[in-house]
Short mmCIF file of C-alpha atoms in Angstrom, two decimals:
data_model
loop_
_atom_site.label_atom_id
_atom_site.label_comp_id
_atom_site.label_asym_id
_atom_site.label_seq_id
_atom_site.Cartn_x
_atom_site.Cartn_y
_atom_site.Cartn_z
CA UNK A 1 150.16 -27.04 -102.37
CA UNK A 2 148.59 -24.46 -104.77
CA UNK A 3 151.46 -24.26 -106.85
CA UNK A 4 151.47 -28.17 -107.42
CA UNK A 5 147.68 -27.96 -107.99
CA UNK A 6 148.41 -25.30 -110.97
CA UNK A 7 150.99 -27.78 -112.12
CA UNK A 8 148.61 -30.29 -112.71
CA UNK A 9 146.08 -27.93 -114.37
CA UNK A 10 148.74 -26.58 -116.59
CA UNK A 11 149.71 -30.20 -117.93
CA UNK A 12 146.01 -31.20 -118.41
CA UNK A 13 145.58 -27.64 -120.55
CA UNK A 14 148.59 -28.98 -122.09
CA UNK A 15 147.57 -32.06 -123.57
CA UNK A 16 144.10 -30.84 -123.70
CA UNK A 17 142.32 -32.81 -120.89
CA UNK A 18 140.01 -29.73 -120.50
CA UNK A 19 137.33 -31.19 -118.84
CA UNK A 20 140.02 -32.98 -116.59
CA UNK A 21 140.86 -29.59 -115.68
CA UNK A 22 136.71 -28.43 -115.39
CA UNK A 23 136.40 -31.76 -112.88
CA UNK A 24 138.40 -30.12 -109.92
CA UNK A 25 135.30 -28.23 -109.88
CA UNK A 26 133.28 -27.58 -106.55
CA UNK A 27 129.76 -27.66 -105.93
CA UNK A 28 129.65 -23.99 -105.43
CA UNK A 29 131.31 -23.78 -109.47
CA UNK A 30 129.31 -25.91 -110.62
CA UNK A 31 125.90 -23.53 -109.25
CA UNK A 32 127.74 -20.50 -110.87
CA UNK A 33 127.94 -21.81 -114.53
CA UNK A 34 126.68 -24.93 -116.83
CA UNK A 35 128.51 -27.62 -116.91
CA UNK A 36 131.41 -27.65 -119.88
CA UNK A 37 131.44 -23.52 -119.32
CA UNK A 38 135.40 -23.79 -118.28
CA UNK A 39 136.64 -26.83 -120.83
CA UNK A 40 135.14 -24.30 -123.82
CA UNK A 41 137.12 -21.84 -122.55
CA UNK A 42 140.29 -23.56 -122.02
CA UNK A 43 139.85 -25.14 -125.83
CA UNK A 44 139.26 -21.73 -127.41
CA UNK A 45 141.97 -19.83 -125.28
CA UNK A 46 144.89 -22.75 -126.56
CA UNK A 47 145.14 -22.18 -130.23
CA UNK A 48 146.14 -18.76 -128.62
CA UNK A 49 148.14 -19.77 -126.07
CA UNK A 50 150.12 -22.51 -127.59
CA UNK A 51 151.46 -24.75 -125.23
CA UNK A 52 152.06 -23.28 -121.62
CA UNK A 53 155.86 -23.65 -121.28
CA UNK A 54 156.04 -22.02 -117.72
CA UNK A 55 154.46 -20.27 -114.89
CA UNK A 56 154.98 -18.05 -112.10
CA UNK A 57 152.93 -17.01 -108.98
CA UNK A 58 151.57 -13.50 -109.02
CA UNK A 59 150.89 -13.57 -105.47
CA UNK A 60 147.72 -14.95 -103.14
CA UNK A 61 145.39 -13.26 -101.02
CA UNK A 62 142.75 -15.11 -99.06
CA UNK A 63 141.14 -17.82 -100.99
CA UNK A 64 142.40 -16.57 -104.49
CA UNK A 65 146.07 -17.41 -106.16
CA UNK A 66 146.97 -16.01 -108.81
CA UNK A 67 149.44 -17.22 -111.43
CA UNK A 68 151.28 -16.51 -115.12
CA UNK A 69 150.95 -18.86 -117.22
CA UNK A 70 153.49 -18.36 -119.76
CA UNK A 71 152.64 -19.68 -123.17
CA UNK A 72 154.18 -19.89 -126.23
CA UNK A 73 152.52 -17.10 -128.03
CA UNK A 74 150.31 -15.53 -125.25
CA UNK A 75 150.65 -15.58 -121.37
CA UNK A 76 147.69 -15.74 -119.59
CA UNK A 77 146.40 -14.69 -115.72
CA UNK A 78 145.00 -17.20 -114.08
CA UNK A 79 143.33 -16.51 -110.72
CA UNK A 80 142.06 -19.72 -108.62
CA UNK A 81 139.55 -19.24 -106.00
CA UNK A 82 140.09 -22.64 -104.15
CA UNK A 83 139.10 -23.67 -100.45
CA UNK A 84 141.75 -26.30 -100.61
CA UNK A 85 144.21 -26.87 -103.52
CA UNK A 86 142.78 -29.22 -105.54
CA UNK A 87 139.26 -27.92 -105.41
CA UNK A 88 138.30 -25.22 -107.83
CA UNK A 89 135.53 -22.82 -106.46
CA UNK A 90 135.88 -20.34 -109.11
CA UNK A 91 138.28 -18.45 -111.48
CA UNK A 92 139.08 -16.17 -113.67
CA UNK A 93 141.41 -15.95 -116.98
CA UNK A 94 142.55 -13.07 -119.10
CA UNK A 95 145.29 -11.77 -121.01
CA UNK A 96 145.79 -9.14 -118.56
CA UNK A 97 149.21 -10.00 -117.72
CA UNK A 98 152.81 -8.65 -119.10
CA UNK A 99 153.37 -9.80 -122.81
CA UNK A 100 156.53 -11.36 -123.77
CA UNK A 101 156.03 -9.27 -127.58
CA UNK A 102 154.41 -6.25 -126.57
CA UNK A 103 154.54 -2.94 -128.02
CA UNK A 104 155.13 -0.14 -125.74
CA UNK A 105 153.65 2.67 -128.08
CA UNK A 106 152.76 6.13 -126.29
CA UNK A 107 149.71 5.88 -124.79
CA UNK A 108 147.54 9.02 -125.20
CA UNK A 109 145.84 10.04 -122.17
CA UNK A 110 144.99 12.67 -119.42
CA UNK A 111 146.03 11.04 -116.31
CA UNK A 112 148.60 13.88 -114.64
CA UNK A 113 150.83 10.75 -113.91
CA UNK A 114 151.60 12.80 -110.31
CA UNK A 115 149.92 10.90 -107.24
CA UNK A 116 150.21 7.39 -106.22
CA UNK A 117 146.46 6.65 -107.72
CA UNK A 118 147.42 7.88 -110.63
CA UNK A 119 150.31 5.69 -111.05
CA UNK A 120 148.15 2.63 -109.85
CA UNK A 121 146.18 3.58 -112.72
CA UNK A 122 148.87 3.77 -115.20
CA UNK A 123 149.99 0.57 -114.55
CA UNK A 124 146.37 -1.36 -115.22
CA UNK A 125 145.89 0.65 -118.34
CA UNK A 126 149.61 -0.22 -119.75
CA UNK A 127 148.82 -3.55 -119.31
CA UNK A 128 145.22 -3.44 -120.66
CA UNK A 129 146.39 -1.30 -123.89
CA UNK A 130 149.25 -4.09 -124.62
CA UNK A 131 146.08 -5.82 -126.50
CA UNK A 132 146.02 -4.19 -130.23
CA UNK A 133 142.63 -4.58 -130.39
CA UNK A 134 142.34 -1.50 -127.39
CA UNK A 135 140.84 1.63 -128.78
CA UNK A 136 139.24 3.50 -125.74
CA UNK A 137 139.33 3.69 -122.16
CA UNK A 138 137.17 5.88 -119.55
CA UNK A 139 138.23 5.06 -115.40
CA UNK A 140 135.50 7.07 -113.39
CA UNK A 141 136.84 6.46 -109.35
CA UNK A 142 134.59 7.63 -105.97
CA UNK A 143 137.31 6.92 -103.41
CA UNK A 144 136.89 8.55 -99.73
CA UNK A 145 134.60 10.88 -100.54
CA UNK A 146 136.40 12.44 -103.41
CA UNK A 147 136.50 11.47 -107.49
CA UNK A 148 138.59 11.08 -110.23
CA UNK A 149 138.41 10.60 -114.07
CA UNK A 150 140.77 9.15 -116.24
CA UNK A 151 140.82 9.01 -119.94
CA UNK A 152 142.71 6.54 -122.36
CA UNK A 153 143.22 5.80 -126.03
CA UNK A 154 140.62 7.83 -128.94
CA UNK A 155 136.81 7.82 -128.97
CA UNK A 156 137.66 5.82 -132.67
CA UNK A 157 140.95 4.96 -133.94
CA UNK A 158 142.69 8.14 -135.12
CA UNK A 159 140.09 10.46 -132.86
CA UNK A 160 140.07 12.50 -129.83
CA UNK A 161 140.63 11.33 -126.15
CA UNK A 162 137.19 10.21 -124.22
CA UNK A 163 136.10 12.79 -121.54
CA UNK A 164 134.15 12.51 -118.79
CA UNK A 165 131.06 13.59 -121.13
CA UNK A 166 131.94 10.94 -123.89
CA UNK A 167 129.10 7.96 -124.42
CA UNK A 168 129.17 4.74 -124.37
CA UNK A 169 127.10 2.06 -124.32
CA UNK A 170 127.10 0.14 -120.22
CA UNK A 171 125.25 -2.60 -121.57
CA UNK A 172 123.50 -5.03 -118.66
CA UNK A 173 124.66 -2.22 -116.33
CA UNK A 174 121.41 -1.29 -117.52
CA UNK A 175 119.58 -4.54 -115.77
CA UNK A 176 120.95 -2.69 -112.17
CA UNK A 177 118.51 -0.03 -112.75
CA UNK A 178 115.84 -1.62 -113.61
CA UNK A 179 116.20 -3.96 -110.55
CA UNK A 180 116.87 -0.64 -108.48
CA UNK A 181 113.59 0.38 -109.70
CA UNK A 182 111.68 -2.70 -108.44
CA UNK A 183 113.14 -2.09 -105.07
CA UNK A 184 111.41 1.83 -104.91
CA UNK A 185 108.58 -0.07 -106.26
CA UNK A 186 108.92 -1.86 -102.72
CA UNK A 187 109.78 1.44 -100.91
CA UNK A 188 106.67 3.06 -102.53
CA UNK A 189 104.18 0.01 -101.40
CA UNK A 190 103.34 -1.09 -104.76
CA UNK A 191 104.84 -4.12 -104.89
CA UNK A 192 106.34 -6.81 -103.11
CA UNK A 193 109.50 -8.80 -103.82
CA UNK A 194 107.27 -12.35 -102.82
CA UNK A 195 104.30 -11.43 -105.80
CA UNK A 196 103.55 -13.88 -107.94
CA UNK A 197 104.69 -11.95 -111.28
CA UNK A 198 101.05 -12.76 -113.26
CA UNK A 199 99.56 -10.71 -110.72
CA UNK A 200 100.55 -7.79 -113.00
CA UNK A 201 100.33 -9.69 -116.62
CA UNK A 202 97.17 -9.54 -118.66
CA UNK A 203 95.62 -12.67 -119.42
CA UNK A 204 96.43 -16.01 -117.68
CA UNK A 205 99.97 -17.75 -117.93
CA UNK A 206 99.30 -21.39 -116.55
CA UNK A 207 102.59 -21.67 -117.71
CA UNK A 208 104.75 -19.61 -115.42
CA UNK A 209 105.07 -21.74 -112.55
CA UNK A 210 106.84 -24.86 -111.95
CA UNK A 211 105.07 -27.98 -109.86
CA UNK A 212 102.64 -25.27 -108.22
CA UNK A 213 105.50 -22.52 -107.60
CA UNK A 214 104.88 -19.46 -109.44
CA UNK A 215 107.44 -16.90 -110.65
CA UNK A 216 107.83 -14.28 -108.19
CA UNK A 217 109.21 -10.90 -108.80
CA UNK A 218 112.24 -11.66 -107.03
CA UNK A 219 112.89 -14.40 -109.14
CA UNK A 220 113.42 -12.23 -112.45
CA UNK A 221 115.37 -9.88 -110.26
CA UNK A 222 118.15 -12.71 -109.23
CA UNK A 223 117.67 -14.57 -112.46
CA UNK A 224 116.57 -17.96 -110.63
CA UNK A 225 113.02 -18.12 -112.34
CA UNK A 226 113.93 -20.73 -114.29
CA UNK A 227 112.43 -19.28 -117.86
CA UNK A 228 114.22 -19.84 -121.40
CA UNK A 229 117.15 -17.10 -120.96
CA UNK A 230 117.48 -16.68 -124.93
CA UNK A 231 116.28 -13.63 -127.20
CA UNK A 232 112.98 -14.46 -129.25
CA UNK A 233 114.85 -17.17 -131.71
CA UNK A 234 113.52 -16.39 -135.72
CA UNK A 235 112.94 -18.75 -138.19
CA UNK A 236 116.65 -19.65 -140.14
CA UNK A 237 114.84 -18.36 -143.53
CA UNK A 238 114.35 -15.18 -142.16
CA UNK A 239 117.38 -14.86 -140.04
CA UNK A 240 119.05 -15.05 -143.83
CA UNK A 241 117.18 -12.27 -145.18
CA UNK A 242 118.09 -9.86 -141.88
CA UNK A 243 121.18 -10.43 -142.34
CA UNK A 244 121.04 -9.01 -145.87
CA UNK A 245 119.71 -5.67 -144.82
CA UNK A 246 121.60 -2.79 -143.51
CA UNK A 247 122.01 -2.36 -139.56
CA UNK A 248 119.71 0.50 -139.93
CA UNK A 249 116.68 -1.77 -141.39
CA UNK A 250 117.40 -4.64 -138.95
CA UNK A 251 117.31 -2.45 -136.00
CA UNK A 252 113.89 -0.70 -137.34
CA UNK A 253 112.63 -4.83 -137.81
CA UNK A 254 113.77 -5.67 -134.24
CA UNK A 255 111.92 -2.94 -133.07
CA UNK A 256 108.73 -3.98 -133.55
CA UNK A 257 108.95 -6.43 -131.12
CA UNK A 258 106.70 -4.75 -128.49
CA UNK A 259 105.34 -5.58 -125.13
CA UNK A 260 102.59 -7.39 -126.54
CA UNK A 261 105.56 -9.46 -128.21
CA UNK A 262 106.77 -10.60 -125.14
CA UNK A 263 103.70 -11.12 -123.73
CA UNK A 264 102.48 -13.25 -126.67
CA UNK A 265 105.87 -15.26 -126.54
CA UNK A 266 105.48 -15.46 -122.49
CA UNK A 267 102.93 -17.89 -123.34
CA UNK A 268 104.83 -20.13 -125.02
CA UNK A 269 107.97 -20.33 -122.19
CA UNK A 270 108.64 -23.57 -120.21
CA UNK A 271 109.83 -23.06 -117.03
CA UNK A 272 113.30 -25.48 -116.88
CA UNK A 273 113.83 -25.32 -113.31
CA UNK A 274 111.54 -24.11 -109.88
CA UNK A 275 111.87 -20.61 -109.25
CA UNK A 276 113.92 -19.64 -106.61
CA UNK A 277 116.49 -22.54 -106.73
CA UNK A 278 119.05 -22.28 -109.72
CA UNK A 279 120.76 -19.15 -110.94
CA UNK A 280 120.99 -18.33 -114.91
CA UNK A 281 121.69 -15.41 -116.05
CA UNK A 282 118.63 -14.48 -118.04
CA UNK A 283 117.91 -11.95 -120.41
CA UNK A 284 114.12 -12.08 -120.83
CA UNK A 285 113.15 -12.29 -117.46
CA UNK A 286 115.02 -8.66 -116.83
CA UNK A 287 113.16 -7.34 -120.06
CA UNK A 288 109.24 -8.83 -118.65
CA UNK A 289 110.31 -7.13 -115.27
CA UNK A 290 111.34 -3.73 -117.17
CA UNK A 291 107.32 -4.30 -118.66
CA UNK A 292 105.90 -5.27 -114.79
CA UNK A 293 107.71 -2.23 -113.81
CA UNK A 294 106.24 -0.10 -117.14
CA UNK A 295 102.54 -1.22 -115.95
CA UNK A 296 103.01 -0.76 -112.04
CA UNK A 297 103.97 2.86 -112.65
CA UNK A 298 101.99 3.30 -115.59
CA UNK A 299 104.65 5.12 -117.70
CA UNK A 300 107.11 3.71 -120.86
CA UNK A 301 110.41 2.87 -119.59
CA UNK A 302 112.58 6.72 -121.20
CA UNK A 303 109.80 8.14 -118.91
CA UNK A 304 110.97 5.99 -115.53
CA UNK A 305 114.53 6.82 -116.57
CA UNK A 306 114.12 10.65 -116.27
CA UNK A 307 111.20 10.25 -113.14
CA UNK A 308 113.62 8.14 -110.86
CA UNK A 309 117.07 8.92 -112.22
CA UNK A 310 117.09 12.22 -113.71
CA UNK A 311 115.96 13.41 -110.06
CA UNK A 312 117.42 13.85 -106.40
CA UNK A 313 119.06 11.68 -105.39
CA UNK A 314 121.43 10.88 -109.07
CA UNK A 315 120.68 13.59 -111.25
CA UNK A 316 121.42 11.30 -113.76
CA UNK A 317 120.80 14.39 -116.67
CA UNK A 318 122.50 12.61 -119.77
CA UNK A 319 121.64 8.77 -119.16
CA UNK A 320 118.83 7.64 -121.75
CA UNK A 321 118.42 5.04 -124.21
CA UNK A 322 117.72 7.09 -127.23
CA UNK A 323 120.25 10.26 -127.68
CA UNK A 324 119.70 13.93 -129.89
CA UNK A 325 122.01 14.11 -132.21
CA UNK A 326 124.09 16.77 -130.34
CA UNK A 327 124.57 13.74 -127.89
CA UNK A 328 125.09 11.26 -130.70
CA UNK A 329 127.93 12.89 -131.28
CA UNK A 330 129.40 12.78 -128.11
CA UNK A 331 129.01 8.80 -128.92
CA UNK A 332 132.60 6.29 -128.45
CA UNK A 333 132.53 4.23 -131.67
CA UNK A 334 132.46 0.65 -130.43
CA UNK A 335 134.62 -2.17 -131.99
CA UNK A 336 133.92 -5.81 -132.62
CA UNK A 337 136.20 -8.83 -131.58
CA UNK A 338 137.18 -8.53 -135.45
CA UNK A 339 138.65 -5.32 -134.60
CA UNK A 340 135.92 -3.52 -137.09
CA UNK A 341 133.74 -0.48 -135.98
CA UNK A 342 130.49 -1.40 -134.87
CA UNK A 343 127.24 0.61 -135.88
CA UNK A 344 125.56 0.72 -132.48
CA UNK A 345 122.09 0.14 -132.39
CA UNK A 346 119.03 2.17 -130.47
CA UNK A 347 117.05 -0.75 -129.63
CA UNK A 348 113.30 0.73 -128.34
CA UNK A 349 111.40 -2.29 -128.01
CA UNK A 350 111.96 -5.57 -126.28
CA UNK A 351 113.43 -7.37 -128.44
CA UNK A 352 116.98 -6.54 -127.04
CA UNK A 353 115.53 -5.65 -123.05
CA UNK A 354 116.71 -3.17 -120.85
CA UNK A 355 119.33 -0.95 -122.34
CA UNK A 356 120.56 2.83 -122.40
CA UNK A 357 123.35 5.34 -123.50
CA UNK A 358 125.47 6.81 -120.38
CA UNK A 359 128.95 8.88 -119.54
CA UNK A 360 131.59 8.36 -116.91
CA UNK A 361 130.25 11.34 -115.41
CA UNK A 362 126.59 10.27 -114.76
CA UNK A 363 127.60 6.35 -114.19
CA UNK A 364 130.09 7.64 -111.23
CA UNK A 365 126.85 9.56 -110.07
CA UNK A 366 124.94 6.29 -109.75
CA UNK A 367 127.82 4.68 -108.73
CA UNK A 368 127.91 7.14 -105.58
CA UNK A 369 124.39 6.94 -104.78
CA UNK A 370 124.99 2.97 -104.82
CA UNK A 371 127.98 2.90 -102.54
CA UNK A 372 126.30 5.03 -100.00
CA UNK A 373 123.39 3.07 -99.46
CA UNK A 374 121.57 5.97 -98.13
CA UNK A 375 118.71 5.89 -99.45
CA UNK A 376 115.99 2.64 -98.40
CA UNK A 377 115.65 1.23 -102.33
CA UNK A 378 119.57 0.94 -102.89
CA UNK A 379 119.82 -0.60 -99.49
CA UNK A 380 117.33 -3.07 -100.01
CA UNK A 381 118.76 -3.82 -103.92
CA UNK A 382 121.86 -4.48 -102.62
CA UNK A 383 120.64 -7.92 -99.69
CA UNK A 384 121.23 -10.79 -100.75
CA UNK A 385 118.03 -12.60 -102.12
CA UNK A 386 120.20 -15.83 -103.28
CA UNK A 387 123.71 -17.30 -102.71
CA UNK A 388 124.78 -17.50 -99.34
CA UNK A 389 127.66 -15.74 -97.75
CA UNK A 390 130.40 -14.81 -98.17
CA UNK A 391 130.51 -16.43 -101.53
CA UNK A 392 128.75 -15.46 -105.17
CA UNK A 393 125.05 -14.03 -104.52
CA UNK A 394 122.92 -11.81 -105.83
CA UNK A 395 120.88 -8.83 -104.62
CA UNK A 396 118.33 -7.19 -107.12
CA UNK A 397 120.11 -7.28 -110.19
CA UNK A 398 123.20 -6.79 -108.45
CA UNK A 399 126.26 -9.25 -107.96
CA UNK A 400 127.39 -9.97 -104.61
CA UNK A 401 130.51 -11.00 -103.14
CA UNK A 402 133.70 -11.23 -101.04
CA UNK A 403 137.03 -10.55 -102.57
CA UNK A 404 140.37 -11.90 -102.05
CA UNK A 405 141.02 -9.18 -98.96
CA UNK A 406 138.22 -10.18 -97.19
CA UNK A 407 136.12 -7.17 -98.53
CA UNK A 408 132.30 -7.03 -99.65
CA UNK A 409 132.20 -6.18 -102.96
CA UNK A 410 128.58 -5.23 -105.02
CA UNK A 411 128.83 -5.17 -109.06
CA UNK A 412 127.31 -5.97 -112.11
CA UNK A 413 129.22 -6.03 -115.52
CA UNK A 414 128.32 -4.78 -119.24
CA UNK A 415 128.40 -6.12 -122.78
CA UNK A 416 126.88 -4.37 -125.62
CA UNK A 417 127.96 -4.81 -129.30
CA UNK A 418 131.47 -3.35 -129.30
CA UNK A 419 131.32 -2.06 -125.77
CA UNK A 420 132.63 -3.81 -122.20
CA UNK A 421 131.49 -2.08 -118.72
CA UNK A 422 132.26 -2.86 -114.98
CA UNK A 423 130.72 -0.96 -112.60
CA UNK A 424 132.33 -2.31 -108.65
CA UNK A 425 131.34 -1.11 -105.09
CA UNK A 426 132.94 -1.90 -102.14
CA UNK A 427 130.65 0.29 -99.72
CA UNK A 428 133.57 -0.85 -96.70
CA UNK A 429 136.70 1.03 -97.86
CA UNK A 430 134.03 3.77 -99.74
CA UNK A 431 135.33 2.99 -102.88
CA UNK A 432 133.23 3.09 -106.60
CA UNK A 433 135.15 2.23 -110.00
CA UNK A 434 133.52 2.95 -113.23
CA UNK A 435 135.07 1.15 -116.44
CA UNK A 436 134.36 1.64 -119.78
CA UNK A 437 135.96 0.50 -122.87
CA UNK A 438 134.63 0.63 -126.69
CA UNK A 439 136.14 -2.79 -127.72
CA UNK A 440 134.84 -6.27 -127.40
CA UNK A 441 138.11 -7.79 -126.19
CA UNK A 442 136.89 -9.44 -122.68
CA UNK A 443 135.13 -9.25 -120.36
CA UNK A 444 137.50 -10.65 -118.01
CA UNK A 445 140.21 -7.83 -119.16
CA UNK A 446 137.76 -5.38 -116.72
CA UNK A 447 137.55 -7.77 -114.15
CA UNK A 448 141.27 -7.91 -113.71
CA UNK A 449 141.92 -3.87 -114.26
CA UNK A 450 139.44 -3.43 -111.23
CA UNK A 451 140.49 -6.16 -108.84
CA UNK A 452 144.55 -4.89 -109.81
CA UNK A 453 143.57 -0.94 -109.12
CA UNK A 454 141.52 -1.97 -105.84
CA UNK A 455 144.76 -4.38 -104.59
CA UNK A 456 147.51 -0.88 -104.54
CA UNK A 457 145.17 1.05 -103.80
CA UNK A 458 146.05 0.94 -99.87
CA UNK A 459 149.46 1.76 -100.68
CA UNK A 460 148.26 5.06 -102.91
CA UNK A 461 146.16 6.13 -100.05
CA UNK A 462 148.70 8.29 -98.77
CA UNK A 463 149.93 10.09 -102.24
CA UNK A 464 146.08 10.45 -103.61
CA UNK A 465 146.23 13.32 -105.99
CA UNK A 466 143.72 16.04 -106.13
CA UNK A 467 140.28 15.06 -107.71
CA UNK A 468 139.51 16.14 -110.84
#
């Protein structure tokens, strides 16, 4: 049974057989991360944890069972995704369960506290704000044609409540439209998804293509072209000295690395894999298509922001990467895992790829456009170009899948320096959720908020409140 397969992961956590716990991994786990990904996380998350002393089942739906695992200092949710007990397909582990030591401290925020959905939404954010490392919290929801905002928390400790107009960083969000631009690039005949990708690089790249297969621009879009995934990688000496100088004068260093930067380092990349085959998520291929995507249009990448997005259909009038100061001040201060405020940098080069500044407001407007799949671009961003169904896949840039209730689901999460973002479509039930947080707590916190508000939200379909 499922519960007897839990029992045996708990008591190989326990005793800290974690890759005995990573080897009830499937071949479908093992094509979503490198190997050892799950027994690092299981050895950082049990100094936490302590040992677990008990667990509970949180319910199953479909292929996923979720369960409490109820630790000495910290209890932990544990979701399986498992085709047969004892076979792990995927998971997913957070904090975001009840706390045996919480604080229930008022929690400031506008939700009206009236309708079903807003209750639904109550609950997630109680039980995301039992972390004290929570600062701020911005819920944008498209649901049946109608929308919703919901604000938790202070734009910085001690501040105001976020608003729908507040900023914050989306981090790879940022990737989505970039990839979202490729496919108009399609729609517009200039480029096709099959192209080998030196077709629009000066100079000759021998290099990028693996046993006669070349990169192809679908390749950087699904991040299966097999190049080196890591930033440009500086000298120790000089890594040192940056980290001597304010966050002002590193930011103004790491700008200079320019498209000819990336070109010149382009050069240098071995391919580790054929394109096509393996998915990595990869940083620097996303960043040389933002630069194919700069040369087939012939415009810097602000300028494609405000062409494609700033007009019909988003209207997208606040989303850029570099913000007046009237807007700056409209900026969420973001927090590190340390819990300390985190300087934000405007990164304009390439040295940190695609990236830009956003509110709930305009990311629910994007979100909308998305979950339509109206218009020929989205609809062709969001097939699958790797991963077969129903499992993990990708679009362009986007993250496909089925959930637990049987239900497509298209997403892509964000990270920036202290800043987490989920942005989740499920075009069947006509349902967008926007999430935005300025802390650096986990990723997987968002994860579970989303999947937890999508799960009642059937049963707050009749009590919906009024949009806001």
């Amino acid at each position: 049974s499922y519960a007897q397969f839990n029992d045996s992961l708990v008591a190989r956590f326990n005793r800290g057989d974690f890759r005995g716990v990573e080897a009830f991994g499937s071949a479908a786990l093992k094509q979503l991360e490198p190997a050892g990904s799950l027994a690092r996380q299981l050895a950082s998350l049990q100094p936490q944890t302590g040992r677990i002393t008990g667990t509970q089942v949180l319910g199953g739906r479909g292929r996923s069972h979720e369960f409490d695992w109820q630790g000495e200092k910290q209890h932990l949710r544990v979701v399986l995704v498992s085709s047969a007990p004892g076979v792990l397909d995927d998971y997913f582990i957070s904090d975001f369960v009840a706390q045996p030591r919480a604080q229930a401290a008022p929690l400031p925020t506008d939700n009206p506290g009236r309708s079903a959905l807003d209750q639904a939404v109550q609950r997630a954010a109680t039980l995301y704000f039992q972390h004290p490392g929570a600062v701020g919290l911005s819920l944008a929801v498209a649901w049946r044609g109608r929308q919703y905002f919901y604000n938790y928390g202070a734009v910085a400790r001690g501040g105001a409540l976020p608003t729908a107009a507040t900023y914050y960083n989306p981090g790879s969000i940022a990737k989505t439209f970039v990839t979202t631009l490729l496919a108009q690039a399609v729609a517009d005949h200039k480029v096709q998804l099959t192209d080998d990708i030196r077709r629009y690089l000066p100079g000759a790249y021998p290099n990028l293509e693996y046993q006669g297969r070349p990169v192809r621009l679908v390749d950087l879009a699904n991040h299966t072209s097999g190049l080196p995934t890591s930033a440009p990688i500086y000298p120790k000496a000089l890594g040192d000295s940056l980290r001597h100088l304010d966050v002002a004068s590193q930011v103004a260093y790491y700008n200079h690395y320019s498209a000819d930067s990336l070109l010149r380092d382009a050069h240098r990349w071995q391919l580790g894999t054929q394109p096509g085959t393996t998915y990595r998520y990869n940083g620097n291929a996303m960043k040389l298509l933002q630069l194919i995507m700069e040369r087939v249009y012939q415009q810097p990448y602000e300028q494609l922001l405000a062409r494609y997005y700033g007009a019909a259909p988003y209207r997208l009038a606040g989303t850029k990467r570099v913000l007046t100061a009237a807007e700056q001040a409209r900026f969420a201060t973001g927090y590190a895992d340390n819990g300390q405020p985190v300087l934000f940098p405007t990164y304009t080069g390439y040295w940190g790829g695609p990236n830009l500044n956003s509110t709930p407001a305009d990311l629910l407007r994007y979100a909308r456009v998305q979950l339509a799949e109206r218009a020929p671009a989205v609809r062709l961003a969001h097939q699958r170009t790797w991963g077969a169904a129903p499992g993990f896949g990708l679009g362009l840039g986007w993250m496909l899948n089925t959930d637990a209730d049987g239900d497509r689901l298209v997403y892509h999460n964000g990270h920036a320096p202290g800043f987490n973002a989920r942005c989740v479509l499920y075009p069947g039930q006509d349902l967008a959720l926007v999430l935005l947080v300025n802390d650096n707590i986990s990723q997987s916190r968002l994860d579970d908020f989303t999947r937890l508000l999508k799960q009642e939200l059937p049963q707050a379909a009749v009590a919906a409140g009024p949009a806001k």
